[in-house]
Amino acid sequence: MAAVGIDVGKTNLDVAVEGRQGVTRYANTRSGIAKLVKWLRGLEAPRIVVEATGGYEEPVLEACCDAGLWICRVNPRQARNFARATGELAKTEAIDARLLALMARLLSDRLRPYAAPLAWQRELRDWLRRRGQIVMTLQAQKQQAAMAPPAVRTLTLRTIAALARELKAVEQAISGLIKQHATPAVCSSKGLGPVFQASMLALLPELGELSRREIAKLVGVAPMNRDSGQGQGKRRIHGGRAPVRAALYMATLSAVRWDPLMKAHYQQLRARGKLGKVALVACMRKLLGIVNARRRDELRADGRLLA
């Protein structure tokens, strides 16, 4: 096995192979990634680890998956904690690449390979990101318009109107993709609106392929134990995919009001003395488990998942 670490930057990809001296640099462009993939395919059973870098890692991730290579994306916190555990406190591109290669060597059996989204999922993911950017900008512009003098407010209102038109166009594109690819699993309960459906389809391709505990941990709604000796700490959720968790939170808020099953579950938890936010997170976990189970049944019916 060739253990490979790739430190991803905005313009460059620094590549290290565990056990070899030196680090090779490729451009983080389409041609540079093509050269890198060709080189990686010449290695013996490569296990590749990259660090999440604000989306700059996605082209190399998807190119490696399309080429049939095993590749994993790790959280930056996880990579830094691993570096500290080795005693390495310095941080450069070369050091990070070598440490990621060491992580690939030592932890590849515990790391989950990246599940490459399909072409339509990548398109839906990009539309979702643009929608989030527009929503945040619209909110800021509306706040600024409320405090601006009349002359400035006129310009701000024009910007708001342009953003509103763009938001409508983006939501139409998202709706079109949902109509083509949504399944009953992601839209069969009350509260599962278009943003939730799009988030499940585009940002959680593992849906239906993992157990309820694994999918809850992946999204970040699984409570983590904090016990040591005779002390028992309070369990808290930690990590996970923030955009998916945000969409799940909003869907759960609606579901506990309008879906009889989720409403009864929430009320039962509250009657047992659970705090409102704790009960809501438990409902998020239950709703995700229901959707995951329904999606698993669909995959089995289609023959895409072994029983």
JSON list of N, CA and C in Angstrom, two decimals, residues 85-134:
[
{"chain": "A", "resi": 85, "resn": "ALA", "atom": "N", "xyz": [-0.26, 14.86, 18.25]},
{"chain": "A", "resi": 85, "resn": "ALA", "atom": "CA", "xyz": [-0.01, 13.55, 18.87]},
{"chain": "A", "resi": 85, "resn": "ALA", "atom": "C", "xyz": [1.33, 12.98, 18.45]},
{"chain": "A", "resi": 86, "resn": "THR", "atom": "N", "xyz": [1.80, 13.33, 17.26]},
{"chain": "A", "resi": 86, "resn": "THR", "atom": "CA", "xyz": [3.11, 12.86, 16.81]},
{"chain": "A", "resi": 86, "resn": "THR", "atom": "C", "xyz": [4.24, 13.72, 17.36]},
{"chain": "A", "resi": 87, "resn": "GLY", "atom": "N", "xyz": [3.90, 14.82, 18.01]},
{"chain": "A", "resi": 87, "resn": "GLY", "atom": "CA", "xyz": [4.92, 15.73, 18.54]},
{"chain": "A", "resi": 87, "resn": "GLY", "atom": "C", "xyz": [5.31, 16.83, 17.58]},
{"chain": "A", "resi": 88, "resn": "GLU", "atom": "N", "xyz": [4.65, 16.92, 16.43]},
{"chain": "A", "resi": 88, "resn": "GLU", "atom": "CA", "xyz": [4.95, 17.94, 15.43]},
{"chain": "A", "resi": 88, "resn": "GLU", "atom": "C", "xyz": [4.10, 19.18, 15.68]},
{"chain": "A", "resi": 89, "resn": "LEU", "atom": "N", "xyz": [4.73, 20.26, 16.11]},
{"chain": "A", "resi": 89, "resn": "LEU", "atom": "CA", "xyz": [4.00, 21.49, 16.40]},
{"chain": "A", "resi": 89, "resn": "LEU", "atom": "C", "xyz": [4.10, 22.51, 15.27]},
{"chain": "A", "resi": 90, "resn": "ALA", "atom": "N", "xyz": [5.10, 22.37, 14.42]},
{"chain": "A", "resi": 90, "resn": "ALA", "atom": "CA", "xyz": [5.24, 23.29, 13.28]},
{"chain": "A", "resi": 90, "resn": "ALA", "atom": "C", "xyz": [4.20, 22.96, 12.22]},
{"chain": "A", "resi": 91, "resn": "LYS", "atom": "N", "xyz": [3.97, 23.93, 11.35]},
{"chain": "A", "resi": 91, "resn": "LYS", "atom": "CA", "xyz": [2.96, 23.75, 10.29]},
{"chain": "A", "resi": 91, "resn": "LYS", "atom": "C", "xyz": [3.42, 24.42, 9.02]},
{"chain": "A", "resi": 92, "resn": "THR", "atom": "N", "xyz": [3.69, 23.62, 8.00]},
{"chain": "A", "resi": 92, "resn": "THR", "atom": "CA", "xyz": [3.96, 24.11, 6.65]},
{"chain": "A", "resi": 92, "resn": "THR", "atom": "C", "xyz": [3.24, 23.17, 5.69]},
{"chain": "A", "resi": 93, "resn": "GLU", "atom": "N", "xyz": [3.22, 23.53, 4.41]},
{"chain": "A", "resi": 93, "resn": "GLU", "atom": "CA", "xyz": [2.57, 22.66, 3.43]},
{"chain": "A", "resi": 93, "resn": "GLU", "atom": "C", "xyz": [3.25, 21.29, 3.37]},
{"chain": "A", "resi": 94, "resn": "ALA", "atom": "N", "xyz": [4.58, 21.29, 3.37]},
{"chain": "A", "resi": 94, "resn": "ALA", "atom": "CA", "xyz": [5.32, 20.02, 3.29]},
{"chain": "A", "resi": 94, "resn": "ALA", "atom": "C", "xyz": [5.09, 19.16, 4.54]},
{"chain": "A", "resi": 95, "resn": "ILE", "atom": "N", "xyz": [5.13, 19.80, 5.71]},
{"chain": "A", "resi": 95, "resn": "ILE", "atom": "CA", "xyz": [4.91, 19.05, 6.95]},
{"chain": "A", "resi": 95, "resn": "ILE", "atom": "C", "xyz": [3.49, 18.47, 6.98]},
{"chain": "A", "resi": 96, "resn": "ASP", "atom": "N", "xyz": [2.51, 19.28, 6.60]},
{"chain": "A", "resi": 96, "resn": "ASP", "atom": "CA", "xyz": [1.13, 18.79, 6.59]},
{"chain": "A", "resi": 96, "resn": "ASP", "atom": "C", "xyz": [0.95, 17.62, 5.64]},
{"chain": "A", "resi": 97, "resn": "ALA", "atom": "N", "xyz": [1.57, 17.69, 4.45]},
{"chain": "A", "resi": 97, "resn": "ALA", "atom": "CA", "xyz": [1.45, 16.60, 3.48]},
{"chain": "A", "resi": 97, "resn": "ALA", "atom": "C", "xyz": [2.05, 15.32, 4.02]},
{"chain": "A", "resi": 98, "resn": "ARG", "atom": "N", "xyz": [3.22, 15.43, 4.67]},
{"chain": "A", "resi": 98, "resn": "ARG", "atom": "CA", "xyz": [3.86, 14.23, 5.22]},
{"chain": "A", "resi": 98, "resn": "ARG", "atom": "C", "xyz": [3.05, 13.64, 6.37]},
{"chain": "A", "resi": 99, "resn": "LEU", "atom": "N", "xyz": [2.45, 14.49, 7.21]},
{"chain": "A", "resi": 99, "resn": "LEU", "atom": "CA", "xyz": [1.64, 14.00, 8.32]},
{"chain": "A", "resi": 99, "resn": "LEU", "atom": "C", "xyz": [0.35, 13.35, 7.82]},
{"chain": "A", "resi": 100, "resn": "LEU", "atom": "N", "xyz": [-0.23, 13.89, 6.76]},
{"chain": "A", "resi": 100, "resn": "LEU", "atom": "CA", "xyz": [-1.42, 13.26, 6.18]},
{"chain": "A", "resi": 100, "resn": "LEU", "atom": "C", "xyz": [-1.07, 11.90, 5.58]},
{"chain": "A", "resi": 101, "resn": "ALA", "atom": "N", "xyz": [0.13, 11.79, 5.00]},
{"chain": "A", "resi": 101, "resn": "ALA", "atom": "CA", "xyz": [0.57, 10.49, 4.48]},
{"chain": "A", "resi": 101, "resn": "ALA", "atom": "C", "xyz": [0.76, 9.49, 5.62]},
{"chain": "A", "resi": 102, "resn": "LEU", "atom": "N", "xyz": [1.30, 9.96, 6.75]},
{"chain": "A", "resi": 102, "resn": "LEU", "atom": "CA", "xyz": [1.45, 9.09, 7.91]},
{"chain": "A", "resi": 102, "resn": "LEU", "atom": "C", "xyz": [0.09, 8.67, 8.45]},
{"chain": "A", "resi": 103, "resn": "MET", "atom": "N", "xyz": [-0.86, 9.59, 8.44]},
{"chain": "A", "resi": 103, "resn": "MET", "atom": "CA", "xyz": [-2.23, 9.25, 8.86]},
{"chain": "A", "resi": 103, "resn": "MET", "atom": "C", "xyz": [-2.83, 8.19, 7.94]},
{"chain": "A", "resi": 104, "resn": "ALA", "atom": "N", "xyz": [-2.58, 8.31, 6.65]},
{"chain": "A", "resi": 104, "resn": "ALA", "atom": "CA", "xyz": [-3.07, 7.31, 5.71]},
{"chain": "A", "resi": 104, "resn": "ALA", "atom": "C", "xyz": [-2.46, 5.94, 6.00]},
{"chain": "A", "resi": 105, "resn": "ARG", "atom": "N", "xyz": [-1.20, 5.92, 6.41]},
{"chain": "A", "resi": 105, "resn": "ARG", "atom": "CA", "xyz": [-0.54, 4.65, 6.73]},
{"chain": "A", "resi": 105, "resn": "ARG", "atom": "C", "xyz": [-1.11, 4.02, 7.99]},
{"chain": "A", "resi": 106, "resn": "LEU", "atom": "N", "xyz": [-1.28, 4.83, 9.03]},
{"chain": "A", "resi": 106, "resn": "LEU", "atom": "CA", "xyz": [-1.63, 4.28, 10.33]},
{"chain": "A", "resi": 106, "resn": "LEU", "atom": "C", "xyz": [-3.13, 4.11, 10.55]},
{"chain": "A", "resi": 107, "resn": "LEU", "atom": "N", "xyz": [-3.93, 4.98, 9.91]},
{"chain": "A", "resi": 107, "resn": "LEU", "atom": "CA", "xyz": [-5.36, 5.01, 10.24]},
{"chain": "A", "resi": 107, "resn": "LEU", "atom": "C", "xyz": [-6.28, 4.70, 9.07]},
{"chain": "A", "resi": 108, "resn": "SER", "atom": "N", "xyz": [-5.75, 4.22, 7.96]},
{"chain": "A", "resi": 108, "resn": "SER", "atom": "CA", "xyz": [-6.60, 4.02, 6.78]},
{"chain": "A", "resi": 108, "resn": "SER", "atom": "C", "xyz": [-7.75, 3.05, 7.04]},
{"chain": "A", "resi": 109, "resn": "ASP", "atom": "N", "xyz": [-7.55, 2.08, 7.96]},
{"chain": "A", "resi": 109, "resn": "ASP", "atom": "CA", "xyz": [-8.61, 1.13, 8.26]},
{"chain": "A", "resi": 109, "resn": "ASP", "atom": "C", "xyz": [-9.75, 1.77, 9.05]},
{"chain": "A", "resi": 110, "resn": "ARG", "atom": "N", "xyz": [-9.46, 2.91, 9.69]},
{"chain": "A", "resi": 110, "resn": "ARG", "atom": "CA", "xyz": [-10.48, 3.58, 10.50]},
{"chain": "A", "resi": 110, "resn": "ARG", "atom": "C", "xyz": [-11.09, 4.78, 9.79]},
{"chain": "A", "resi": 111, "resn": "LEU", "atom": "N", "xyz": [-10.52, 5.17, 8.67]},
{"chain": "A", "resi": 111, "resn": "LEU", "atom": "CA", "xyz": [-11.02, 6.34, 7.94]},
{"chain": "A", "resi": 111, "resn": "LEU", "atom": "C", "xyz": [-12.07, 5.90, 6.92]},
{"chain": "A", "resi": 112, "resn": "ARG", "atom": "N", "xyz": [-13.08, 6.75, 6.73]},
{"chain": "A", "resi": 112, "resn": "ARG", "atom": "CA", "xyz": [-14.14, 6.45, 5.78]},
{"chain": "A", "resi": 112, "resn": "ARG", "atom": "C", "xyz": [-13.79, 7.04, 4.41]},
{"chain": "A", "resi": 113, "resn": "PRO", "atom": "N", "xyz": [-13.75, 6.22, 3.36]},
{"chain": "A", "resi": 113, "resn": "PRO", "atom": "CA", "xyz": [-13.44, 6.78, 2.04]},
{"chain": "A", "resi": 113, "resn": "PRO", "atom": "C", "xyz": [-14.50, 7.77, 1.58]},
{"chain": "A", "resi": 114, "resn": "TYR", "atom": "N", "xyz": [-14.07, 8.72, 0.80]},
{"chain": "A", "resi": 114, "resn": "TYR", "atom": "CA", "xyz": [-14.97, 9.76, 0.30]},
{"chain": "A", "resi": 114, "resn": "TYR", "atom": "C", "xyz": [-15.97, 9.16, -0.67]},
{"chain": "A", "resi": 115, "resn": "ALA", "atom": "N", "xyz": [-17.24, 9.47, -0.47]},
{"chain": "A", "resi": 115, "resn": "ALA", "atom": "CA", "xyz": [-18.30, 9.01, -1.37]},
{"chain": "A", "resi": 115, "resn": "ALA", "atom": "C", "xyz": [-18.54, 10.09, -2.41]},
{"chain": "A", "resi": 116, "resn": "ALA", "atom": "N", "xyz": [-18.11, 9.85, -3.62]},
{"chain": "A", "resi": 116, "resn": "ALA", "atom": "CA", "xyz": [-18.21, 10.88, -4.66]},
{"chain": "A", "resi": 116, "resn": "ALA", "atom": "C", "xyz": [-19.65, 11.08, -5.08]},
{"chain": "A", "resi": 117, "resn": "PRO", "atom": "N", "xyz": [-20.15, 12.31, -5.08]},
{"chain": "A", "resi": 117, "resn": "PRO", "atom": "CA", "xyz": [-21.51, 12.56, -5.57]},
{"chain": "A", "resi": 117, "resn": "PRO", "atom": "C", "xyz": [-21.59, 12.41, -7.08]},
{"chain": "A", "resi": 118, "resn": "LEU", "atom": "N", "xyz": [-22.77, 12.09, -7.56]},
{"chain": "A", "resi": 118, "resn": "LEU", "atom": "CA", "xyz": [-23.00, 12.01, -8.99]},
{"chain": "A", "resi": 118, "resn": "LEU", "atom": "C", "xyz": [-23.00, 13.42, -9.59]},
{"chain": "A", "resi": 119, "resn": "ALA", "atom": "N", "xyz": [-23.01, 13.48, -10.91]},
{"chain": "A", "resi": 119, "resn": "ALA", "atom": "CA", "xyz": [-22.93, 14.79, -11.58]},
{"chain": "A", "resi": 119, "resn": "ALA", "atom": "C", "xyz": [-24.09, 15.70, -11.17]},
{"chain": "A", "resi": 120, "resn": "TRP", "atom": "N", "xyz": [-25.30, 15.14, -11.11]},
{"chain": "A", "resi": 120, "resn": "TRP", "atom": "CA", "xyz": [-26.46, 15.97, -10.74]},
{"chain": "A", "resi": 120, "resn": "TRP", "atom": "C", "xyz": [-26.39, 16.39, -9.27]},
{"chain": "A", "resi": 121, "resn": "GLN", "atom": "N", "xyz": [-25.78, 15.55, -8.41]},
{"chain": "A", "resi": 121, "resn": "GLN", "atom": "CA", "xyz": [-25.61, 15.92, -7.02]},
{"chain": "A", "resi": 121, "resn": "GLN", "atom": "C", "xyz": [-24.61, 17.06, -6.87]},
{"chain": "A", "resi": 122, "resn": "ARG", "atom": "N", "xyz": [-23.57, 17.04, -7.69]},
{"chain": "A", "resi": 122, "resn": "ARG", "atom": "CA", "xyz": [-22.59, 18.14, -7.65]},
{"chain": "A", "resi": 122, "resn": "ARG", "atom": "C", "xyz": [-23.24, 19.44, -8.10]},
{"chain": "A", "resi": 123, "resn": "GLU", "atom": "N", "xyz": [-24.08, 19.36, -9.13]},
{"chain": "A", "resi": 123, "resn": "GLU", "atom": "CA", "xyz": [-24.78, 20.56, -9.59]},
{"chain": "A", "resi": 123, "resn": "GLU", "atom": "C", "xyz": [-25.72, 21.08, -8.51]},
{"chain": "A", "resi": 124, "resn": "LEU", "atom": "N", "xyz": [-26.46, 20.17, -7.88]},
{"chain": "A", "resi": 124, "resn": "LEU", "atom": "CA", "xyz": [-27.38, 20.57, -6.82]},
{"chain": "A", "resi": 124, "resn": "LEU", "atom": "C", "xyz": [-26.63, 21.17, -5.64]},
{"chain": "A", "resi": 125, "resn": "ARG", "atom": "N", "xyz": [-25.47, 20.60, -5.31]},
{"chain": "A", "resi": 125, "resn": "ARG", "atom": "CA", "xyz": [-24.64, 21.13, -4.23]},
{"chain": "A", "resi": 125, "resn": "ARG", "atom": "C", "xyz": [-24.21, 22.56, -4.53]},
{"chain": "A", "resi": 126, "resn": "ASP", "atom": "N", "xyz": [-23.83, 22.84, -5.77]},
{"chain": "A", "resi": 126, "resn": "ASP", "atom": "CA", "xyz": [-23.40, 24.18, -6.14]},
{"chain": "A", "resi": 126, "resn": "ASP", "atom": "C", "xyz": [-24.55, 25.17, -6.06]},
{"chain": "A", "resi": 127, "resn": "TRP", "atom": "N", "xyz": [-25.75, 24.75, -6.49]},
{"chain": "A", "resi": 127, "resn": "TRP", "atom": "CA", "xyz": [-26.92, 25.62, -6.38]},
{"chain": "A", "resi": 127, "resn": "TRP", "atom": "C", "xyz": [-27.25, 25.90, -4.91]},
{"chain": "A", "resi": 128, "resn": "LEU", "atom": "N", "xyz": [-27.13, 24.89, -4.07]},
{"chain": "A", "resi": 128, "resn": "LEU", "atom": "CA", "xyz": [-27.40, 25.08, -2.64]},
{"chain": "A", "resi": 128, "resn": "LEU", "atom": "C", "xyz": [-26.43, 26.09, -2.02]},
{"chain": "A", "resi": 129, "resn": "ARG", "atom": "N", "xyz": [-25.17, 25.98, -2.39]},
{"chain": "A", "resi": 129, "resn": "ARG", "atom": "CA", "xyz": [-24.18, 26.93, -1.87]},
{"chain": "A", "resi": 129, "resn": "ARG", "atom": "C", "xyz": [-24.52, 28.35, -2.30]},
{"chain": "A", "resi": 130, "resn": "ARG", "atom": "N", "xyz": [-24.88, 28.49, -3.56]},
{"chain": "A", "resi": 130, "resn": "ARG", "atom": "CA", "xyz": [-25.21, 29.83, -4.05]},
{"chain": "A", "resi": 130, "resn": "ARG", "atom": "C", "xyz": [-26.45, 30.36, -3.33]},
{"chain": "A", "resi": 131, "resn": "ARG", "atom": "N", "xyz": [-27.41, 29.50, -3.08]},
{"chain": "A", "resi": 131, "resn": "ARG", "atom": "CA", "xyz": [-28.60, 29.94, -2.35]},
{"chain": "A", "resi": 131, "resn": "ARG", "atom": "C", "xyz": [-28.22, 30.44, -0.96]},
{"chain": "A", "resi": 132, "resn": "GLY", "atom": "N", "xyz": [-27.35, 29.71, -0.27]},
{"chain": "A", "resi": 132, "resn": "GLY", "atom": "CA", "xyz": [-26.92, 30.14, 1.05]},
{"chain": "A", "resi": 132, "resn": "GLY", "atom": "C", "xyz": [-26.22, 31.48, 1.03]},
{"chain": "A", "resi": 133, "resn": "GLN", "atom": "N", "xyz": [-25.38, 31.70, 0.01]},
{"chain": "A", "resi": 133, "resn": "GLN", "atom": "CA", "xyz": [-24.69, 32.98, -0.12]},
{"chain": "A", "resi": 133, "resn": "GLN", "atom": "C", "xyz": [-25.67, 34.13, -0.34]},
{"chain": "A", "resi": 134, "resn": "ILE", "atom": "N", "xyz": [-26.68, 33.88, -1.18]},
{"chain": "A", "resi": 134, "resn": "ILE", "atom": "CA", "xyz": [-27.66, 34.93, -1.48]},
{"chain": "A", "resi": 134, "resn": "ILE", "atom": "C", "xyz": [-28.49, 35.25, -0.24]}
]
